[in-house]
Amino acid sequence: MLFLNSSIRQNNFRQVLLTTLSSYTFKRRNTIFALSSGQGKCGVAVIRVSGPEAGTALKKLTAAQCLPRPRTAVLREIVNPIDKEILDKALVLWFPGPKSFTGENSCEFQVHGGHAVVNSVLSALQCTGLRPAEAGEFTKRAFLNGKLDLTEVEGLADLIAAETEFQRKQAYLQSEGILSNMYNSWRDILIKSLAHVEAHIDFEETEEFDEQILQNIFADIRKLKAEISRHLEDGCKGERLRNGVKAVIIGETNAGKSSFFNILCKKPASIVTPIEGTTRDVIEINVDINGYPVILTDTAGLRSETKDIVEQEGIQRAIFQINQADLLIYMVDIEKLLNSGCKTVKEYIDRINEFKIKHSHSKETIIILNKIDLIHKRKDRMSDLLDKENCLLVSCKDKDGFSAVTNKLTEKLRSLCLNPNKEHPSMTHIRHRKHLTDCLTFLENFEEEINTAHVVLFAENLRQAVYHLGQLTGRVTNEQILDIIFKDFCIGK
Ligand SMILES: Nc1nc2c(ncn2[C@@H]2O[C@H](COP(=O)(O)OP(=O)(O)OP(=O)(O)O)[C@@H](O)[C@H]2O)c(=O)[nH]1
Ligand SMILES: [Mg+2]
């Protein structure tokens, strides 16, 4: 029978202890409070309290001898504990730890949402010796008390920040532990393998060791390595969905880029004039297209003949944007196309692409032929010219052809982002990619060592791989990493 080797146990214990000690600072024993609903006038505002004194504070502010039933909303008068003046009548809730969001004793006041009411209750809480919470402190306590791991914390932050339906869906799944479950199952495989290898080291000289066990470990690690590699090769879809797809509108001057941009943004964000070279700066607006987040970008028209140095700078910026883009929207003035004598749209685009835009061929591209209102009589000529798969005909003037544009954009966005699902969760942060890549490197080293039969090196590589997976979920961590993750939360969460 194999037992966890003592050095693994010591290592794990040390990691847990270090994490715990650094977390249980004096600050953490304080009871904290904050307005958890948004700032500003509203119907109901939620004030949250967490820490050992939460129950006492609740009793003082409700002038009550005993606490309400756990997790049951009750209507109470809220008083100033010093002069007993009634501040408001509110719903209050009592959440004894560990069955609370933070894992600590907590309570909630659902007061009327005016500035004066909220401020008076916050001041009353401060009078009882509580201190205002820092940004993300409730969630940090939930993490430190083992209620959430780091990927769940990140999911929660993303859920609060989510602006589109698919961002919400992805963030919700992550906050519910879909990534943690997968990473923890991988970590379990590694820990089991490490335990066996360590046992092999311990018993090798004194006992007969079953070689088959090592062979099974090699097979498990090979399988896990393939699984992690597959997960890493997701084309950054989860990260793109979280951050927004960068869609850059490019093309010649006067093609109608800014007109098109304004229609998709539903506001006149970019200046439109008949003068060539109107747009110079890069203009970005976040838009929601059928649940996908898009960073829509308008750019200066591409032309080489300009002597205007401001426009030249604008063109350089446009080229920079093209290289950053996930999706290019190429605008063409259809009248110019028909007058060009080109046989296909592609030939026309290649001809005007004097800027030899790098990588553009490898990027997802939609070609928009604009100003069809000007060529109605010549429409019959169009069918020979068009690459029907990739060209869309629109008129920004008449707002014609835009439902096809939305459909095409949605189709492209679906392939650029993941449609979040439980079966194949995607990484959403660059941090995940880094730790998984480091983990994989040690698994690759492990495989390379197989032929050398250096069992001590097997163990060291597995230990490092476990360490990097631990960093991913926060089983192994340090204050610096925590500060980076929690600083993005608002106060009261
Ligand atoms: N007839 C017609 N005119 C259009 C259409 N779309 C845009 N225009 C006009 O074309 C001119 C140029 O439009 P913009 O949207 O500023 O073009 P742009 O590509 O952003 O131009 P630059 O910023 O100079 O590169 C303006 O006078 C628009 O009103 C269209 O569908 N039909
Ligand atoms: Mg423009």
Coordinates of C-alpha atoms and ligand atoms in Angstrom, one line a residue, residues 249-263 270-280 298-303 311 331 333 370-374 394-400 402, ligand 1:
I249 CA -13.1 49.1 -40.1
I250 CA -10.6 49.9 -42.9
G251 CA -10.6 51.0 -46.5
E252 CA -10.1 53.9 -48.8
T253 CA -10.9 57.5 -47.9
N254 CA -14.6 58.3 -48.4
A255 CA -15.7 54.7 -48.7
G256 CA -18.2 55.3 -45.9
K257 CA -16.3 53.8 -43.0
S258 CA -17.4 56.4 -40.4
S259 CA -21.0 56.3 -41.7
F260 CA -21.0 52.5 -41.2
F261 CA -19.3 52.8 -37.8
N262 CA -22.0 55.3 -36.6
I263 CA -24.8 53.0 -37.7
S270 CA -17.3 59.6 -35.8
I271 CA -17.3 62.7 -38.0
V272 CA -18.7 62.2 -41.5
T273 CA -18.1 64.7 -44.3
P274 CA -17.6 64.4 -48.1
I275 CA -14.0 65.5 -47.7
E276 CA -11.5 62.8 -48.2
G277 CA -9.3 62.1 -45.1
T278 CA -11.9 63.3 -42.6
T279 CA -11.1 60.7 -40.0
R280 CA -7.5 60.8 -38.5
D298 CA -13.0 53.4 -37.0
T299 CA -9.8 54.4 -38.7
A300 CA -8.3 56.9 -41.2
G301 CA -8.9 56.1 -44.9
L302 CA -5.9 54.5 -46.5
R303 CA -4.3 56.5 -49.3
E311 CA -3.4 62.4 -42.1
M331 CA -15.2 49.1 -46.8
D333 CA -17.1 52.3 -52.5
N370 CA -21.1 50.5 -49.7
K371 CA -23.2 53.1 -51.6
I372 CA -25.4 50.7 -53.5
D373 CA -28.0 53.5 -53.7
L374 CA -25.7 55.1 -56.4
V394 CA -25.1 48.0 -48.1
S395 CA -26.2 51.6 -48.3
C396 CA -25.2 53.6 -45.3
K397 CA -27.3 56.5 -46.7
D398 CA -30.5 54.4 -46.8
K399 CA -29.5 52.1 -44.0
D400 CA -30.0 49.2 -46.4
F402 CA -27.7 45.9 -42.3
Ligands
LIG1 N1 -24.7 58.1 -51.6 C1 -24.1 57.6 -50.5 N2 -23.2 58.3 -49.8 C2 -22.7 57.8 -48.7 C3 -23.0 56.5 -48.3 N3 -22.2 56.3 -47.2 C4 -21.5 57.4 -46.9 N4 -21.7 58.3 -47.9 C5 -21.2 59.6 -48.0 O1 -19.8 59.5 -48.3 C6 -19.0 60.5 -47.7 C7 -17.9 59.9 -46.9 O2 -18.4 59.2 -45.8 P1 -17.6 58.8 -44.6 O3 -18.4 57.9 -43.7 O4 -17.0 60.0 -43.9 O5 -16.4 58.0 -45.2 P2 -15.0 57.5 -44.6 O6 -14.7 56.3 -45.3 O7 -15.1 57.5 -43.1 O8 -14.0 58.7 -45.0 P3 -12.6 59.1 -44.4 O9 -12.8 59.3 -43.0 O10 -12.2 60.3 -45.1 O11 -11.6 58.0 -44.7 C8 -20.0 61.3 -46.9 O12 -20.4 62.4 -47.7 C9 -21.2 60.4 -46.7 O13 -22.4 61.1 -46.5 C10 -24.0 55.7 -49.0 O14 -24.3 54.6 -48.7 N5 -24.5 56.3 -50.1

